[in-house]
């Protein structure tokens, strides 16, 4: 069992930066693939970025490549998402999620463990 808690959301002007964090509790955090999804009002939840168990494998949605960086620290049971050059289209609730697998998956249906979400709002 894994419990996830996000933090770091907020309001930022376009072009600014935010860093999201996800704190995990559970004995096997290091063996889980971890990801960030986001959901804007009226839209489906979409994959943003993912990281494999060792941190060596990462994946990004095309819309955030070159602007967002995902990382994890297994010793501290944390995962982070550094978001730079933010755009109004990045406005959404951001969720961290985990699955009992070392492989990243892009579908939200593959993830059993979810945080409560943190709001990111990018103003023009």
PDB file of N, CA and C in Angstrom, residues 21-59:
ATOM      1  N   UNK A  21       5.926  18.589  -5.540  1.00  0.00           N
ATOM      2  CA  UNK A  21       6.511  17.450  -4.839  1.00  0.00           C
ATOM      3  C   UNK A  21       5.422  16.447  -4.501  1.00  0.00           C
ATOM      4  N   UNK A  22       5.827  15.204  -4.423  1.00  0.00           N
ATOM      5  CA  UNK A  22       4.925  14.115  -4.046  1.00  0.00           C
ATOM      6  C   UNK A  22       5.646  13.288  -2.992  1.00  0.00           C
ATOM      7  N   UNK A  23       5.066  13.264  -1.805  1.00  0.00           N
ATOM      8  CA  UNK A  23       5.640  12.485  -0.706  1.00  0.00           C
ATOM      9  C   UNK A  23       4.896  11.168  -0.601  1.00  0.00           C
ATOM     10  N   UNK A  24       5.636  10.091  -0.544  1.00  0.00           N
ATOM     11  CA  UNK A  24       5.036   8.763  -0.513  1.00  0.00           C
ATOM     12  C   UNK A  24       5.342   8.062   0.797  1.00  0.00           C
ATOM     13  N   UNK A  25       4.388   7.305   1.257  1.00  0.00           N
ATOM     14  CA  UNK A  25       4.618   6.434   2.398  1.00  0.00           C
ATOM     15  C   UNK A  25       4.312   5.012   1.966  1.00  0.00           C
ATOM     16  N   UNK A  26       5.057   4.091   2.468  1.00  0.00           N
ATOM     17  CA  UNK A  26       4.902   2.713   2.053  1.00  0.00           C
ATOM     18  C   UNK A  26       6.265   2.067   1.980  1.00  0.00           C
ATOM     19  N   UNK A  27       6.305   0.817   2.175  1.00  0.00           N
ATOM     20  CA  UNK A  27       7.585   0.139   2.299  1.00  0.00           C
ATOM     21  C   UNK A  27       8.306  -0.081   0.986  1.00  0.00           C
ATOM     22  N   UNK A  28       7.569  -0.074  -0.136  1.00  0.00           N
ATOM     23  CA  UNK A  28       8.208  -0.453  -1.391  1.00  0.00           C
ATOM     24  C   UNK A  28       8.192   0.671  -2.410  1.00  0.00           C
ATOM     25  N   UNK A  29       8.291   1.899  -1.935  1.00  0.00           N
ATOM     26  CA  UNK A  29       8.271   3.048  -2.840  1.00  0.00           C
ATOM     27  C   UNK A  29       9.290   2.899  -3.961  1.00  0.00           C
ATOM     28  N   UNK A  30      10.444   2.396  -3.647  1.00  0.00           N
ATOM     29  CA  UNK A  30      11.524   2.353  -4.636  1.00  0.00           C
ATOM     30  C   UNK A  30      11.237   1.399  -5.781  1.00  0.00           C
ATOM     31  N   UNK A  31      10.254   0.512  -5.630  1.00  0.00           N
ATOM     32  CA  UNK A  31       9.966  -0.435  -6.706  1.00  0.00           C
ATOM     33  C   UNK A  31       8.786   0.002  -7.568  1.00  0.00           C
ATOM     34  N   UNK A  32       8.234   1.164  -7.300  1.00  0.00           N
ATOM     35  CA  UNK A  32       7.065   1.634  -8.023  1.00  0.00           C
ATOM     36  C   UNK A  32       7.448   2.628  -9.117  1.00  0.00           C
ATOM     37  N   UNK A  33       6.796   2.505 -10.266  1.00  0.00           N
ATOM     38  CA  UNK A  33       6.860   3.562 -11.260  1.00  0.00           C
ATOM     39  C   UNK A  33       5.978   4.711 -10.767  1.00  0.00           C
ATOM     40  N   UNK A  34       6.467   5.935 -10.932  1.00  0.00           N
ATOM     41  CA  UNK A  34       5.765   7.122 -10.441  1.00  0.00           C
ATOM     42  C   UNK A  34       5.511   8.066 -11.602  1.00  0.00           C
ATOM     43  N   UNK A  35       4.376   8.693 -11.584  1.00  0.00           N
ATOM     44  CA  UNK A  35       4.023   9.598 -12.682  1.00  0.00           C
ATOM     45  C   UNK A  35       3.282  10.822 -12.162  1.00  0.00           C
ATOM     46  N   UNK A  36       3.193  11.812 -13.048  1.00  0.00           N
ATOM     47  CA  UNK A  36       2.326  12.969 -12.848  1.00  0.00           C
ATOM     48  C   UNK A  36       1.286  12.973 -13.970  1.00  0.00           C
ATOM     49  N   UNK A  37       0.042  13.155 -13.577  1.00  0.00           N
ATOM     50  CA  UNK A  37      -1.048  13.415 -14.501  1.00  0.00           C
ATOM     51  C   UNK A  37      -1.587  14.809 -14.195  1.00  0.00           C
ATOM     52  N   UNK A  38      -2.364  15.331 -15.126  1.00  0.00           N
ATOM     53  CA  UNK A  38      -3.058  16.585 -14.856  1.00  0.00           C
ATOM     54  C   UNK A  38      -4.442  16.541 -15.476  1.00  0.00           C
ATOM     55  N   UNK A  39      -5.321  17.334 -14.903  1.00  0.00           N
ATOM     56  CA  UNK A  39      -6.681  17.393 -15.424  1.00  0.00           C
ATOM     57  C   UNK A  39      -7.186  18.823 -15.338  1.00  0.00           C
ATOM     58  N   UNK A  40      -7.505  19.367 -16.499  1.00  0.00           N
ATOM     59  CA  UNK A  40      -8.083  20.699 -16.596  1.00  0.00           C
ATOM     60  C   UNK A  40      -9.603  20.574 -16.608  1.00  0.00           C
ATOM     61  N   UNK A  41     -10.315  21.633 -16.247  1.00  0.00           N
ATOM     62  CA  UNK A  41     -11.782  21.566 -16.236  1.00  0.00           C
ATOM     63  C   UNK A  41     -12.337  21.165 -17.591  1.00  0.00           C
ATOM     64  N   UNK A  42     -13.226  20.181 -17.588  1.00  0.00           N
ATOM     65  CA  UNK A  42     -13.862  19.737 -18.814  1.00  0.00           C
ATOM     66  C   UNK A  42     -13.011  18.846 -19.698  1.00  0.00           C
ATOM     67  N   UNK A  43     -11.826  18.501 -19.235  1.00  0.00           N
ATOM     68  CA  UNK A  43     -10.923  17.670 -20.043  1.00  0.00           C
ATOM     69  C   UNK A  43     -10.606  16.375 -19.304  1.00  0.00           C
ATOM     70  N   UNK A  44     -10.138  15.404 -20.065  1.00  0.00           N
ATOM     71  CA  UNK A  44      -9.748  14.137 -19.476  1.00  0.00           C
ATOM     72  C   UNK A  44      -8.393  14.274 -18.776  1.00  0.00           C
ATOM     73  N   UNK A  45      -8.173  13.368 -17.843  1.00  0.00           N
ATOM     74  CA  UNK A  45      -6.894  13.345 -17.159  1.00  0.00           C
ATOM     75  C   UNK A  45      -5.826  12.920 -18.154  1.00  0.00           C
ATOM     76  N   UNK A  46      -4.721  13.649 -18.209  1.00  0.00           N
ATOM     77  CA  UNK A  46      -3.682  13.351 -19.191  1.00  0.00           C
ATOM     78  C   UNK A  46      -2.325  13.150 -18.528  1.00  0.00           C
ATOM     79  N   UNK A  47      -1.551  12.283 -19.151  1.00  0.00           N
ATOM     80  CA  UNK A  47      -0.203  11.981 -18.694  1.00  0.00           C
ATOM     81  C   UNK A  47       0.692  13.193 -18.904  1.00  0.00           C
ATOM     82  N   UNK A  48       1.511  13.505 -17.915  1.00  0.00           N
ATOM     83  CA  UNK A  48       2.452  14.615 -18.017  1.00  0.00           C
ATOM     84  C   UNK A  48       3.892  14.106 -18.069  1.00  0.00           C
ATOM     85  N   UNK A  49       4.273  13.316 -17.068  1.00  0.00           N
ATOM     86  CA  UNK A  49       5.646  12.820 -16.989  1.00  0.00           C
ATOM     87  C   UNK A  49       5.679  11.599 -16.084  1.00  0.00           C
ATOM     88  N   UNK A  50       6.658  10.720 -16.327  1.00  0.00           N
ATOM     89  CA  UNK A  50       6.794   9.522 -15.516  1.00  0.00           C
ATOM     90  C   UNK A  50       8.249   9.183 -15.304  1.00  0.00           C
ATOM     91  N   UNK A  51       8.499   8.405 -14.254  1.00  0.00           N
ATOM     92  CA  UNK A  51       9.864   8.014 -13.926  1.00  0.00           C
ATOM     93  C   UNK A  51       9.852   6.595 -13.407  1.00  0.00           C
ATOM     94  N   UNK A  52      10.803   5.807 -13.880  1.00  0.00           N
ATOM     95  CA  UNK A  52      10.905   4.432 -13.458  1.00  0.00           C
ATOM     96  C   UNK A  52      11.492   4.303 -12.058  1.00  0.00           C
ATOM     97  N   UNK A  53      11.588   3.066 -11.607  1.00  0.00           N
ATOM     98  CA  UNK A  53      11.952   2.830 -10.206  1.00  0.00           C
ATOM     99  C   UNK A  53      13.328   3.372  -9.844  1.00  0.00           C
ATOM    100  N   UNK A  54      14.265   3.320 -10.755  1.00  0.00           N
ATOM    101  CA  UNK A  54      15.633   3.747 -10.439  1.00  0.00           C
ATOM    102  C   UNK A  54      15.869   5.214 -10.742  1.00  0.00           C
ATOM    103  N   UNK A  55      14.914   5.830 -11.445  1.00  0.00           N
ATOM    104  CA  UNK A  55      15.132   7.200 -11.878  1.00  0.00           C
ATOM    105  C   UNK A  55      15.828   7.303 -13.225  1.00  0.00           C
ATOM    106  N   UNK A  56      16.291   6.175 -13.748  1.00  0.00           N
ATOM    107  CA  UNK A  56      17.002   6.209 -15.014  1.00  0.00           C
ATOM    108  C   UNK A  56      16.099   6.326 -16.222  1.00  0.00           C
ATOM    109  N   UNK A  57      14.877   5.853 -16.101  1.00  0.00           N
ATOM    110  CA  UNK A  57      13.898   5.932 -17.188  1.00  0.00           C
ATOM    111  C   UNK A  57      12.916   7.052 -16.922  1.00  0.00           C
ATOM    112  N   UNK A  58      12.763   7.932 -17.876  1.00  0.00           N
ATOM    113  CA  UNK A  58      11.777   9.002 -17.756  1.00  0.00           C
ATOM    114  C   UNK A  58      10.991   9.101 -19.056  1.00  0.00           C
ATOM    115  N   UNK A  59       9.816   9.674 -18.957  1.00  0.00           N
ATOM    116  CA  UNK A  59       8.975   9.883 -20.133  1.00  0.00           C
ATOM    117  C   UNK A  59       8.193  11.174 -19.932  1.00  0.00           C
TER     118      UNK A  59
END
